[in-house]
Structures are given as structure tokens and as C-alpha cells.
Coordinates of C-alpha atoms and ligand atoms in Angstrom, one line a residue:
M1 CA 103.8 69.2 105.0
M2 CA 104.0 70.9 101.6
L3 CA 107.7 70.5 101.2
P4 CA 108.0 66.7 101.2
R5 CA 105.0 66.4 98.9
I6 CA 106.6 68.7 96.4
L7 CA 109.9 66.7 96.7
L8 CA 108.1 63.5 96.2
M9 CA 106.4 64.8 93.0
L10 CA 109.7 66.1 91.7
S11 CA 111.4 62.8 92.3
L12 CA 108.7 61.0 90.5
L13 CA 109.0 63.4 87.6
V14 CA 112.8 63.0 87.4
L15 CA 112.3 59.2 87.3
G16 CA 109.8 59.7 84.5
V17 CA 107.1 57.5 86.1
F18 CA 104.1 59.8 85.7
G19 CA 101.7 59.0 83.0
L20 CA 98.2 57.8 82.1
R21 CA 96.4 55.5 84.4
V22 CA 95.7 52.5 82.3
P23 CA 93.0 50.2 83.8
R24 CA 93.9 46.6 84.4
S25 CA 93.7 44.6 81.1
P26 CA 91.3 41.7 81.3
D27 CA 93.5 39.8 78.9
K28 CA 94.4 36.5 80.5
K29 CA 97.7 36.2 78.7
V30 CA 98.8 39.6 80.0
K31 CA 97.8 38.5 83.5
D32 CA 99.9 35.3 83.3
I33 CA 102.9 37.4 82.3
F34 CA 102.3 40.3 84.6
P35 CA 100.9 39.4 87.9
D36 CA 98.4 41.9 89.5
L37 CA 100.6 43.9 91.8
L38 CA 97.7 44.3 94.3
D39 CA 98.4 40.7 95.3
A40 CA 101.5 39.4 93.6
G41 CA 103.8 37.6 96.1
T42 CA 107.3 36.1 96.2
D43 CA 106.6 33.2 93.9
E44 CA 104.9 35.1 91.0
L45 CA 107.4 38.0 91.2
M46 CA 110.5 35.9 91.3
K47 CA 109.1 33.7 88.5
G48 CA 108.4 36.7 86.3
L49 CA 111.9 38.1 86.9
K50 CA 113.5 34.7 86.1
Q51 CA 111.5 34.3 82.9
K52 CA 112.4 37.9 81.9
H53 CA 108.8 39.0 81.6
F54 CA 109.9 42.1 83.5
T55 CA 112.9 43.5 85.4
S56 CA 113.5 44.9 88.8
V57 CA 113.6 48.3 87.1
D58 CA 110.1 47.7 85.8
L59 CA 108.9 46.6 89.3
V60 CA 110.3 49.8 90.8
K61 CA 108.7 51.9 88.1
A62 CA 105.3 50.2 88.5
Y63 CA 105.3 50.4 92.3
L64 CA 106.3 54.1 92.2
R65 CA 103.4 54.8 89.9
R66 CA 101.1 53.0 92.3
I67 CA 102.5 55.1 95.2
Q68 CA 102.0 58.3 93.1
E69 CA 98.4 57.3 92.4
V70 CA 97.3 57.1 96.0
Q71 CA 99.8 59.4 97.8
S72 CA 97.8 62.6 97.7
Q73 CA 94.8 60.8 99.2
L74 CA 96.5 58.3 101.7
H75 CA 99.9 59.8 102.4
V76 CA 101.5 56.4 102.7
V77 CA 105.2 57.5 102.3
T78 CA 107.3 60.3 103.7
E79 CA 110.0 60.0 101.0
I80 CA 110.9 57.9 98.0
N81 CA 114.4 56.7 97.3
P82 CA 115.8 58.9 94.5
D83 CA 118.3 56.0 93.8
A84 CA 115.8 53.2 93.6
I85 CA 116.0 52.9 89.8
S86 CA 119.8 52.7 89.7
I87 CA 119.9 50.2 92.5
A88 CA 117.4 48.1 90.5
Q89 CA 119.6 48.4 87.4
T90 CA 122.6 47.0 89.4
L91 CA 120.5 44.1 90.7
D92 CA 119.1 43.4 87.2
A93 CA 122.7 43.2 85.9
E94 CA 123.7 40.8 88.7
R95 CA 120.7 38.6 87.8
A96 CA 121.7 38.7 84.1
H97 CA 125.1 37.3 85.2
G98 CA 123.5 34.5 87.1
K99 CA 124.0 36.1 90.6
L100 CA 121.0 35.9 92.9
R101 CA 121.7 37.2 96.4
S102 CA 118.6 35.7 98.1
A103 CA 115.0 34.5 97.6
L104 CA 114.0 38.2 97.4
H105 CA 116.7 39.4 95.0
G106 CA 115.5 42.5 93.1
L107 CA 112.2 43.0 95.0
P108 CA 111.3 46.5 96.3
M109 CA 110.3 47.2 99.9
L110 CA 109.2 50.1 102.0
V111 CA 110.7 50.7 105.5
K112 CA 109.1 52.6 108.3
D113 CA 110.4 56.1 108.9
N114 CA 112.1 55.2 112.1
I115 CA 114.5 52.6 110.6
A116 CA 117.7 54.3 109.3
T117 CA 119.0 54.0 105.8
N118 CA 122.4 55.5 105.1
D119 CA 121.4 57.1 101.8
K120 CA 119.6 60.2 100.6
M121 CA 116.5 59.4 102.6
N122 CA 115.8 60.8 106.1
N123 CA 115.0 58.8 109.2
S124 CA 112.7 61.1 111.1
A125 CA 110.1 59.2 113.1
G126 CA 107.8 61.7 111.3
S127 CA 109.4 64.7 113.1
F128 CA 111.1 67.8 111.6
A129 CA 113.6 67.5 114.4
L130 CA 115.6 64.9 112.5
L131 CA 115.2 66.1 109.0
G132 CA 118.7 66.4 107.6
A133 CA 120.2 64.2 110.2
K134 CA 122.8 61.6 109.1
V135 CA 123.6 58.2 110.4
P136 CA 127.0 56.5 110.3
R137 CA 125.7 53.4 108.4
D138 CA 122.5 51.6 107.6
S139 CA 120.4 50.1 110.4
T140 CA 121.3 46.4 110.6
V141 CA 118.0 45.2 109.3
V142 CA 118.3 47.5 106.3
A143 CA 121.9 46.4 105.7
K144 CA 120.7 42.8 105.7
L145 CA 117.9 43.7 103.2
K146 CA 120.3 45.5 100.9
A147 CA 122.8 42.6 101.1
A148 CA 120.0 40.3 100.1
G149 CA 119.3 42.4 97.0
V150 CA 116.1 44.1 98.3
I151 CA 115.5 47.6 96.9
I152 CA 114.4 50.1 99.6
I153 CA 112.0 52.1 97.5
G154 CA 110.9 54.6 100.1
K155 CA 110.2 55.4 103.8
S156 CA 106.7 54.6 105.0
S157 CA 104.9 57.2 107.1
M158 CA 104.1 56.6 110.7
S159 CA 102.4 58.0 113.8
E160 CA 105.0 60.6 114.9
W161 CA 107.5 59.2 117.4
A162 CA 105.6 55.9 117.2
N163 CA 102.7 57.5 119.1
F164 CA 105.0 58.6 121.9
R165 CA 104.6 62.3 121.6
S166 CA 101.0 63.4 122.0
G167 CA 98.5 62.4 124.7
F168 CA 95.9 59.8 124.2
D169 CA 93.1 62.4 123.7
N170 CA 95.4 64.3 121.2
S171 CA 97.2 61.7 119.2
C172 CA 96.0 60.5 115.8
N173 CA 97.0 57.2 114.3
G174 CA 99.2 57.7 111.3
W175 CA 99.7 61.4 111.7
S176 CA 103.2 63.0 111.6
A177 CA 104.5 66.4 110.9
H178 CA 106.7 65.1 108.1
G179 CA 104.3 62.6 106.6
G180 CA 100.8 64.1 107.1
Q181 CA 97.9 61.9 107.8
V182 CA 98.1 58.3 106.6
L183 CA 94.6 56.9 105.8
G184 CA 93.5 53.3 105.4
A185 CA 92.1 52.1 102.0
Y186 CA 89.1 50.0 103.1
A187 CA 86.7 52.7 104.0
A188 CA 86.4 56.5 103.5
D189 CA 88.6 58.4 105.9
Q190 CA 89.7 55.1 107.5
D191 CA 91.9 55.2 110.6
P192 CA 95.0 53.3 109.5
S193 CA 95.9 52.4 113.1
G194 CA 99.5 52.8 114.0
S195 CA 102.2 53.4 114.5
S196 CA 103.4 51.4 111.4
S197 CA 100.6 52.9 109.5
G198 CA 102.2 53.5 106.1
S199 CA 104.0 50.2 106.2
A200 CA 100.6 48.3 106.6
V201 CA 98.7 50.4 104.0
G202 CA 101.6 50.2 101.5
A203 CA 102.0 46.5 101.9
S204 CA 98.2 45.9 101.7
L205 CA 97.8 48.0 98.5
G206 CA 100.8 46.5 96.7
L207 CA 102.8 49.7 96.7
A208 CA 105.8 47.5 97.3
F209 CA 106.5 43.8 97.7
A210 CA 106.3 44.2 101.5
A211 CA 107.3 46.6 104.3
L212 CA 109.2 46.8 107.6
G213 CA 107.4 48.0 110.7
T214 CA 108.3 48.3 114.3
E215 CA 106.3 47.4 117.5
T216 CA 106.7 48.5 121.1
S217 CA 103.1 47.6 121.9
A218 CA 100.6 47.0 119.0
S219 CA 102.3 49.0 116.3
I220 CA 102.6 46.1 113.8
I221 CA 99.7 44.0 114.9
F222 CA 97.0 46.8 115.0
P223 CA 97.8 48.3 111.6
G224 CA 98.2 44.8 110.1
S225 CA 94.8 43.9 111.4
V226 CA 92.8 46.9 110.1
N227 CA 94.6 47.0 106.8
N228 CA 94.0 43.4 105.7
A229 CA 97.7 42.6 106.1
V230 CA 99.9 39.9 107.6
G231 CA 102.2 41.2 110.3
I232 CA 104.9 39.4 112.2
K233 CA 106.0 41.0 115.6
P234 CA 109.1 39.0 116.3
T235 CA 110.5 38.2 119.8
V236 CA 112.5 41.1 121.0
G237 CA 116.0 40.2 120.1
L238 CA 115.3 38.2 117.0
T239 CA 115.8 41.2 114.8
S240 CA 118.3 43.9 115.5
R241 CA 117.2 47.4 116.6
A242 CA 120.6 49.0 115.8
L243 CA 120.0 52.4 114.3
V244 CA 116.2 52.1 114.7
I245 CA 114.7 55.1 116.6
P246 CA 113.8 53.6 119.9
V247 CA 111.0 53.8 122.4
S248 CA 112.0 50.9 124.7
E249 CA 114.9 48.5 124.5
R250 CA 112.8 46.0 126.4
Q251 CA 109.8 46.1 124.0
D252 CA 110.9 47.4 120.6
T253 CA 111.1 44.9 117.7
V254 CA 111.4 45.2 113.9
G255 CA 109.2 43.0 111.8
P256 CA 107.5 42.6 108.4
L257 CA 104.1 43.7 107.1
A258 CA 103.1 41.9 104.0
R259 CA 100.1 40.5 102.1
T260 CA 100.7 36.9 102.8
V261 CA 102.4 34.8 105.5
T262 CA 104.7 33.4 102.9
D263 CA 106.0 36.9 101.9
A264 CA 106.4 37.9 105.6
A265 CA 108.3 34.7 106.4
H266 CA 110.7 35.4 103.5
V267 CA 111.4 38.9 104.9
L268 CA 111.8 37.6 108.4
N269 CA 114.4 35.0 107.1
I270 CA 116.5 37.9 105.9
I271 CA 116.3 40.3 108.8
A272 CA 116.5 37.8 111.7
G273 CA 119.9 37.0 113.4
K274 CA 122.5 38.1 115.9
D275 CA 124.0 41.6 115.8
P276 CA 127.0 42.7 117.9
S277 CA 125.4 46.2 117.9
D278 CA 122.2 45.0 119.7
S279 CA 123.0 43.0 122.8
Y280 CA 119.5 41.7 123.1
T281 CA 120.1 39.6 120.0
N282 CA 122.7 37.5 122.0
A283 CA 119.7 35.9 123.8
Q284 CA 118.8 34.0 120.6
P285 CA 118.8 30.3 121.5
F286 CA 120.2 29.3 118.1
S287 CA 123.4 30.2 116.2
Q288 CA 121.3 30.7 113.1
P289 CA 117.5 31.4 113.1
P290 CA 115.4 28.7 111.5
D291 CA 114.4 28.9 107.9
Y292 CA 110.8 30.1 108.5
T293 CA 109.6 29.2 105.1
K294 CA 110.0 25.5 106.0
Y295 CA 107.0 25.9 108.3
L296 CA 104.6 27.0 105.6
K297 CA 102.6 23.8 105.6
K298 CA 98.9 23.6 104.9
N299 CA 98.4 20.8 107.5
F300 CA 100.4 22.6 110.2
L301 CA 97.4 22.9 112.5
E302 CA 96.8 19.2 112.8
G303 CA 97.1 18.1 116.4
K304 CA 98.2 21.6 117.6
R305 CA 96.9 22.6 121.1
I306 CA 95.7 26.2 120.8
G307 CA 94.4 28.1 123.8
I308 CA 92.0 31.1 124.0
P309 CA 92.8 33.5 126.9
R310 CA 89.2 34.7 127.2
N311 CA 89.8 36.8 130.3
A312 CA 92.3 39.0 128.4
F313 CA 89.8 40.0 125.7
L314 CA 89.1 43.8 125.7
P315 CA 85.8 44.5 124.2
I316 CA 84.9 48.2 124.2
G317 CA 81.3 47.7 125.4
D318 CA 79.7 48.9 122.2
S319 CA 78.2 46.0 120.2
N320 CA 78.6 47.8 116.9
I321 CA 82.4 47.6 117.5
D322 CA 82.7 44.3 119.5
A323 CA 80.1 42.0 118.0
P324 CA 81.7 41.6 114.5
I325 CA 85.1 41.0 116.1
L326 CA 83.8 38.3 118.3
A327 CA 81.6 36.7 115.5
T328 CA 84.5 36.5 113.0
F329 CA 86.7 35.1 115.9
E330 CA 84.2 32.3 116.6
A331 CA 84.1 31.5 112.9
A332 CA 87.9 31.4 112.9
I333 CA 87.9 29.0 115.9
K334 CA 85.6 26.7 113.9
E335 CA 88.1 26.7 111.0
L336 CA 91.0 25.9 113.3
K337 CA 89.1 22.9 114.6
V338 CA 88.2 21.7 111.1
A339 CA 92.0 22.1 110.4
G340 CA 92.7 19.6 113.2
A341 CA 93.6 21.9 116.0
I342 CA 92.6 21.1 119.6
I343 CA 91.1 24.2 121.0
I344 CA 91.4 24.9 124.8
D345 CA 89.0 27.6 125.7
N346 CA 89.5 29.8 128.8
A347 CA 93.3 29.3 128.8
N348 CA 93.3 32.5 130.8
F349 CA 96.2 34.8 131.9
S350 CA 96.5 34.4 135.7
Q351 CA 97.6 38.0 136.4
W352 CA 95.7 39.8 133.7
E353 CA 93.8 42.0 136.1
E354 CA 97.0 43.2 137.9
Y355 CA 98.5 44.0 134.4
Y356 CA 95.4 45.8 133.2
N357 CA 95.0 47.9 136.3
S358 CA 98.6 49.0 136.0
S359 CA 98.3 49.8 132.3
V360 CA 95.5 52.3 132.7
T361 CA 97.5 54.7 134.8
F362 CA 100.6 56.5 133.5
Y363 CA 102.5 56.0 136.7
G364 CA 101.7 52.3 136.8
A365 CA 104.6 49.9 136.2
V366 CA 103.5 49.1 132.6
N367 CA 103.9 52.7 131.4
L368 CA 106.7 53.7 133.8
V369 CA 109.0 51.0 132.4
V370 CA 108.5 52.2 128.8
A371 CA 108.9 55.8 129.9
I372 CA 112.2 55.2 131.7
D373 CA 113.5 53.3 128.7
F374 CA 112.4 56.1 126.4
I375 CA 114.2 58.8 128.3
T376 CA 117.3 56.5 128.4
N377 CA 117.2 55.0 124.9
L378 CA 116.3 58.1 122.8
P379 CA 119.4 60.1 123.7
Q380 CA 121.5 57.0 122.9
Y381 CA 120.1 57.2 119.3
F382 CA 120.8 60.9 119.0
A383 CA 124.3 60.3 120.2
K384 CA 124.9 58.0 117.2
L385 CA 124.1 60.6 114.6
T386 CA 127.0 61.9 112.5
T387 CA 125.0 65.0 111.6
N388 CA 122.5 66.3 114.0
P389 CA 121.1 69.5 112.4
N390 CA 119.1 70.8 115.4
D391 CA 121.6 69.6 118.0
I392 CA 118.9 67.7 119.9
T393 CA 120.5 65.3 122.3
S394 CA 117.8 64.8 124.9
L395 CA 114.1 64.4 125.3
S396 CA 113.8 67.9 126.9
A397 CA 115.5 69.4 123.9
L398 CA 113.2 67.5 121.6
R399 CA 110.2 68.7 123.4
D400 CA 111.4 72.3 123.1
F401 CA 112.0 71.9 119.4
T402 CA 108.6 70.3 118.9
Q403 CA 106.8 73.1 120.8
H404 CA 108.5 75.8 118.8
N405 CA 108.8 74.5 115.2
P406 CA 105.7 75.7 113.3
H407 CA 105.5 72.4 111.2
E408 CA 105.0 70.4 114.4
N409 CA 101.5 71.8 114.8
Y410 CA 101.9 72.6 118.5
P411 CA 99.8 73.1 120.7
T412 CA 97.0 71.7 118.5
R413 CA 98.9 68.5 118.8
D414 CA 100.5 68.4 122.3
T415 CA 103.6 66.8 123.8
A416 CA 101.8 65.1 126.6
V417 CA 103.7 61.8 126.4
F418 CA 107.1 63.7 126.3
D419 CA 105.8 65.8 129.3
A420 CA 104.9 62.8 131.3
A421 CA 108.1 60.9 130.5
L422 CA 110.1 64.0 131.6
T423 CA 108.6 63.9 135.1
V424 CA 110.4 60.6 135.6
T425 CA 113.9 61.0 137.0
G426 CA 116.9 58.9 136.5
D427 CA 117.4 56.4 133.7
N428 CA 116.8 52.7 133.2
T429 CA 119.9 51.7 135.2
A430 CA 118.6 53.6 138.3
P431 CA 118.3 51.6 141.5
G432 CA 114.7 50.6 142.1
F433 CA 113.9 50.5 138.4
Q434 CA 114.6 46.8 137.9
A435 CA 111.8 45.9 140.3
F436 CA 109.3 47.5 137.9
A437 CA 110.8 45.8 134.9
D438 CA 110.7 42.5 136.7
Q439 CA 107.1 43.0 137.6
T440 CA 105.9 43.8 134.0
H441 CA 108.0 40.9 132.7
A442 CA 106.3 38.5 135.1
W443 CA 102.9 39.8 134.0
G444 CA 103.9 39.0 130.4
T445 CA 105.4 35.6 131.1
Y446 CA 104.4 33.7 134.3
G447 CA 101.1 35.7 134.8
G448 CA 100.4 35.9 131.0
V449 CA 101.4 34.1 127.8
T450 CA 104.0 31.6 129.0
G451 CA 101.9 30.8 132.1
A452 CA 98.9 29.9 130.0
L453 CA 101.1 27.9 127.5
D454 CA 102.6 25.8 130.4
T455 CA 99.4 25.4 132.4
Y456 CA 97.4 24.2 129.5
R457 CA 100.3 22.5 127.6
L458 CA 99.7 24.7 124.5
D459 CA 101.5 25.2 121.2
A460 CA 100.1 28.7 120.8
L461 CA 97.3 31.1 121.8
V462 CA 94.8 32.8 119.6
M463 CA 93.0 36.1 120.1
P464 CA 91.3 38.8 117.9
S465 CA 94.3 41.0 116.9
M466 CA 92.7 44.1 118.4
Y467 CA 92.9 42.5 121.9
A468 CA 96.3 40.8 121.5
P469 CA 99.4 43.0 121.8
G470 CA 99.4 44.3 125.4
V471 CA 100.5 41.2 127.4
P472 CA 103.1 39.9 124.9
A473 CA 104.6 43.4 124.8
L474 CA 105.6 43.2 128.5
A475 CA 108.0 40.4 127.9
G476 CA 108.9 40.9 124.2
L477 CA 107.0 37.9 123.1
P478 CA 106.0 37.2 119.4
I479 CA 102.7 37.6 117.6
V480 CA 101.6 36.9 114.0
T481 CA 98.4 38.6 112.7
V482 CA 96.6 37.3 109.6
P483 CA 93.4 38.6 107.9
M484 CA 90.3 37.1 109.6
G485 CA 87.3 39.0 108.3
K486 CA 85.8 42.5 108.1
Y487 CA 83.0 44.6 109.5
P488 CA 79.8 43.6 107.7
A489 CA 77.4 45.7 105.6
G490 CA 75.1 47.6 108.0
T491 CA 77.8 48.4 110.5
Q492 CA 77.3 51.9 111.8
V493 CA 80.1 54.2 110.7
Q494 CA 82.0 55.4 113.8
R495 CA 84.6 58.2 113.9
L496 CA 86.7 57.8 116.9
G497 CA 89.7 59.8 118.4
P498 CA 90.7 63.4 118.2
C499 CA 91.0 63.5 114.4
G500 CA 87.6 61.9 113.8
L501 CA 89.0 59.1 111.6
V502 CA 86.7 56.3 110.7
A503 CA 87.7 53.4 113.0
V504 CA 84.6 51.2 112.4
A505 CA 82.6 50.9 109.1
P506 CA 81.5 48.3 106.7
N507 CA 84.6 46.6 105.0
V508 CA 87.1 47.6 107.7
P509 CA 89.3 44.5 108.1
I510 CA 89.7 42.4 111.3
G511 CA 92.7 40.3 112.0
L512 CA 93.4 37.1 114.0
S513 CA 96.6 36.8 116.1
F514 CA 98.6 33.8 117.1
L515 CA 100.7 34.4 120.3
G516 CA 103.5 32.2 121.6
A517 CA 106.6 31.7 123.7
A518 CA 109.9 33.6 123.0
W519 CA 111.6 32.4 119.8
S520 CA 108.5 30.4 118.7
E521 CA 108.0 32.3 115.4
E522 CA 108.2 29.2 113.3
E523 CA 105.2 27.8 115.3
L524 CA 103.2 30.9 114.9
I525 CA 104.0 31.3 111.2
G526 CA 103.0 27.6 110.6
C527 CA 99.7 28.1 112.3
A528 CA 99.0 31.4 110.6
F529 CA 99.8 30.0 107.2
A530 CA 97.6 26.9 107.6
Y531 CA 94.7 29.2 108.7
E532 CA 95.4 31.7 105.9
Q533 CA 95.4 29.0 103.2
R534 CA 92.2 27.4 104.4
T535 CA 90.3 30.7 104.5
L536 CA 92.0 33.1 102.0
V537 CA 90.3 36.0 103.8
R538 CA 92.5 38.6 102.2
D539 CA 91.1 37.9 98.7
K540 CA 87.5 38.5 100.0
V541 CA 88.2 41.9 101.6
R542 CA 89.0 44.4 98.9
P543 CA 90.2 48.1 99.3
I544 CA 88.0 50.9 98.1
V545 CA 91.0 52.9 97.0
M546 CA 92.7 50.8 94.3
P547 CA 95.9 51.9 92.5
T548 CA 95.5 50.7 88.8
S549 CA 99.1 51.0 87.5
Q550 CA 100.5 47.6 86.6
L551 CA 103.7 46.1 85.1
E552 CA 102.2 46.1 81.6
D553 CA 102.0 49.9 81.9
V554 CA 105.8 50.3 82.3
V555 CA 107.4 47.2 80.6
G556 CA 108.9 48.3 77.3
H557 CA 107.9 52.0 77.8
Ligands
NAG1 C1 115.7 64.7 103.6 O1 115.4 65.9 104.3 C2 116.2 67.0 103.8 C3 116.0 68.2 104.7 O2 114.6 68.5 104.8 C4 115.8 67.3 102.4 O3 116.6 68.3 101.8 C5 116.0 66.0 101.5 O4 115.5 66.2 100.2 C6 115.2 64.9 102.2 N1 115.5 63.6 101.4 C7 114.6 63.0 100.6 C8 115.1 61.8 99.9 O5 113.5 63.5 100.5
NAG2 C1 88.4 32.6 131.9 O1 88.0 33.9 131.6 C2 86.6 33.9 131.2 C3 86.3 35.4 130.8 O2 86.6 36.3 131.8 C4 85.7 33.5 132.4 O3 84.4 33.5 132.0 C5 86.2 32.0 132.8 O4 85.4 31.6 133.9 C6 87.6 32.0 133.1 N1 88.0 30.6 133.2 C7 88.9 30.2 134.1 C8 89.2 28.7 134.1 O5 89.5 30.9 134.8
NAG3 C1 91.8 46.2 139.6 O1 91.0 47.4 139.8 C2 89.7 47.2 140.1 C3 88.9 48.5 140.1 O2 89.6 49.5 140.8 C4 89.6 46.5 141.5 O3 88.3 46.3 141.9 C5 90.4 45.2 141.5 O4 90.5 44.6 142.8 C6 91.8 45.4 141.0 N1 92.4 44.1 140.8 C7 93.6 43.8 141.2 C8 94.1 42.4 141.0 O5 94.4 44.6 141.7

């Protein structure tokens, strides 16, 4: 854990971005010229670049200072891009010559440490097993971002192997050997949730314009929810997974974490689309994905039929945890009604109980399908590496490495998920496997989301985000989470899980999720935007760890 931190500090020194922390100037004129990076979105940043108030180099320097301010406390990134400044210089020069590659030309983003970049940065899933490994090219989503003029400023830290290494009683959200322990910024010692922990924290604190995360089940929606961020979990196949470290080809998807629905929609516009290197993208029902920013309409909820699948709510049974979630949810439902939505309560999932019963045992179909995909898909990723420093080509070799490399903190942190997956024989083409996959798909569709949409003739479903991801995951269906509220003053602080992180405390954010049919992202984005603009919840929930570096601290210095 020491080594990456030292490297990070060295890189920051080389880039010359250390310096005094200057508090935010109250001067209104300065604010008009330099938007507050805690909240600045696409429009303000692009306007400032256009009007030459600042450059992309300034933006990179300011975001790097913000990362440096919080890194020793929150461990948000595993690495920063040593070439970020020179990439920004190139994009500034293009802008000066009138060339703009996209609506996000020259904006810096973080990408999760399981999404490969073919540059000096590692793609490790948080593990020492892949440090020094090389990929033949950028992941397709990163290639699209780069082609659009987005600067990849660093890799955001994650739960190691996307929470697919250690057992439930032994796995800590946001911990990885390479990245250390990511913490949330809304309460002391806050559990950042996972596995896209650093992406959500980084987006939320304005450590970059936005971030990419990945989700197999919950990994964008949960951290988005508890970090006061917007997260889009796209339909599996809307965004390419080529050169993204896999868990399950049936469930994995890459999507944005951002501060606003608008920013997230802009990112999705860039990364969505077909890719010959990911056959699932052939299922897209359009030749080009829609322009998602066209659905950012304040009146979008008028006349929409929105269902609540009450029987799929998963309260823990502790009112200190459950009651604020349910109370903020009921307030959100009132807002949706005032916005003109028609609410259909008890639009239940018909096979919820079958799904739930299966999900709570490792050898139930729900976990078995993901495990068989994992043992099949992970070696396929290893096989694509052009440099594989530890010669790891299988899950059993990875387990062996993890149990013997001192950085991997074994056996304090076990390999229970690897162990369980390795008891499964065959691969995901084995006879008999398809029946399990068909079963879980049916629980997600007919017995779940699409069944409820059809039965009650709905445009979308809503749920508290902490209850939402399980059923859509089974069939690769989309979700958008948006800030809904926070735990109130007086909430009893609760440390949960093996690392004793604070999962529940005053000020911990709570999200609202919109769920829908495959390829219905524009519908969910429209609903989430209309709700966000009515309520502006994000602005009312403020972090307790606040980076102070701003553009005015770097412009002209
Ligand atoms: C990637 O990992 C290698 C091996 O640990 C290290 O030498 C290199 O500095 C890392 N890259 C970055 C950008 O930190
Ligand atoms: C839906 O689920 C809720 C919560 O379990 C239950 O109270 C309600 O009766 C169910 N409604 C229907 C129509 O199934
Ligand atoms: C789910 O499990 C519970 C508890 O074991 C059982 O009572 C119930 O019948 C099961 N439901 C289904 C649909 O299998």
C-alpha cells in the first residue's frame, strides 16, 4: 500500500501541483469566472473553456490538487495519469484551432481500476496480480472517451475484484490491496459502498468532471446512492465491456457516475454503441443509440405511469436503518405525483420470492450463474494481456498468487468467493448451465421488471436505490440512481461489516432508483432528470470532507 501512495505523491510533485490550500474566495466575480469544482457541470465547464477563463490544463491541475487534498484520507484513486497535463495541452491546442471533438472536449474523468487504458496506468481490479500487466489497446469505452477529447486523469479505486474475492463476512466495500480503503465523504469513516467506490466518491467531491464505474449487481447503484451521486447502470450490451476485467458476461456493464443527470447523460452518449469486440452490443435495437441529452426535460414526468414493486423492498429490520429510507422514498413519491406522474403502488414482481430464496445460497441459480461466468470470463481477459507479469491465466492461479503475495493481506482477507467459484466445474458453455441462466433471466424479466411493466402498463418503476439492483441484474436491465435525501440528525451511528465502516449516520446520502425495460435508458434519464430538477437534493446534502482547491488557485500560476 505504501508504494502506490509514494508514486502518486511523486507524480504530483513532478506535475508541480502541490501548494497552499487557498480557501474558496467569496468574491462573486471570481465565482462567475471560475465555477466551484465541487458542483461545476458540463455547461459551466464548457462555457469557461470557450470563454478562455481557464484551459483544460488548468482543469487538470485543479482536479489533481483536489485529489491530493483528500487522497491520504479517502484513498479515492489507485494511480494518476502521468501524461494528463500533456494530453490536456494537446486538447487545448485543438480548441484554439477551432476543433472540438465532442460536447465534453477537454474535460477530465476518472475510470475505475478494472477498465483498461493502454498507457502508463495499470488496470488491476485492485490486485497486485495485475500490476505491470499490459493490454494490447484501450478498452473500447476508454477509446471512445479519448476520441471524444476526454482526459483520463486517473484510475479510481474499487473493492478488489469487484467484491468477488473475499467472503461476505470478510469483504470490505472499497478495499483493495493496490488502492487501500476508500472512504465516503459524508460521515466520519463512511462506508463508500462498492464496488465502484472511488468512482462515486471522486465524482461526488468534484475530483474530476465525472467517472466510469462498472456494475454486475449493485456496483454503480449502491455507491452512487450513498455518495450523493447520479449513477447510470446501462442495459448490458449498451456499452462495450471489451478489455474491462470481467465478473459475468451476462451481468457486467459500464456506466457513468456523475454529480448530475445531465453530466451522466453526456458521458453515456459517448460510451454507448456497438462494438465488434463485444458480441452483446449486437443486441442493441438501434444502429445508433439515442442522444440521451434530448430527454433532459423538466416536464418529463407528466403523464408517466410509474410503478412501485413493494414486495421487492428489502428492509433490514432495524428501524434506525430502514425508516429514513422509507420516509425519504414516500416524500419522493409525493414529488413524482406533483410532477404529474401516475403512481401505481404494489406493481409487484411476481417471482420475487423464488429469486430471493435462490440469491441467499451460494449454490442457488443466482450465484451459480455469476460464478460459472466468472471462471469462464476471467481467463479470457488474462489471455488478452500482452504482458502478464505473474503468468496468471486461471482463477486457481490467481487464488494461489493472492494467498501468497504479502500485499494481498491473506488470510486476514480471505479468498472465499474464489474458493466457492473453484468448486464449480466446467464453464459457461457446459450442458445444463443454460437452464440456470434461463431461470435467472426469467426472474429478472417475466417474473420481475418486465413482468411488472407489462402487467401494470408502466413506463418505469421506482425503488429506494438500496433495494433496487438485484432483480435488474439477472437480466441486464438498466437503472438510474439520483440523490433522494439523507439520514437525519439523530440517526444512531452504525458500523457494519468486517471493517467496521460507518454505514449509517446522520448525513449519509440516500438515492432513488428508476428501473425499466432493456434499452429504455432515455426514459429513465428523463424521469431522473425531472425529479432531480424539482428537488435539487444534491445541493442540500454536503460532504464533511471538502477539497478546497479551485481553478483560481491554478489559473495563471
Ligand atoms: C503500474 O504498476 C507498475 C508496477 O507496480 C509501476 O511501476 C507503475 O509505476 C504503475 N503505473 C503508474 C502510473 O502508477
Ligand atoms: C405487493 O407487495 C406488498 C408488499 O409485500 C403487499 O403488501 C401487497 O399486498 C402486494 N400486492 C399485490 C397486488 O400483490
Ligand atoms: C422461500 O423460502 C421460504 C423460507 O424457507 C419458504 O417458506 C418459501 O416457501 C420459499 N418460497 C418459494 C417461492 O420457494
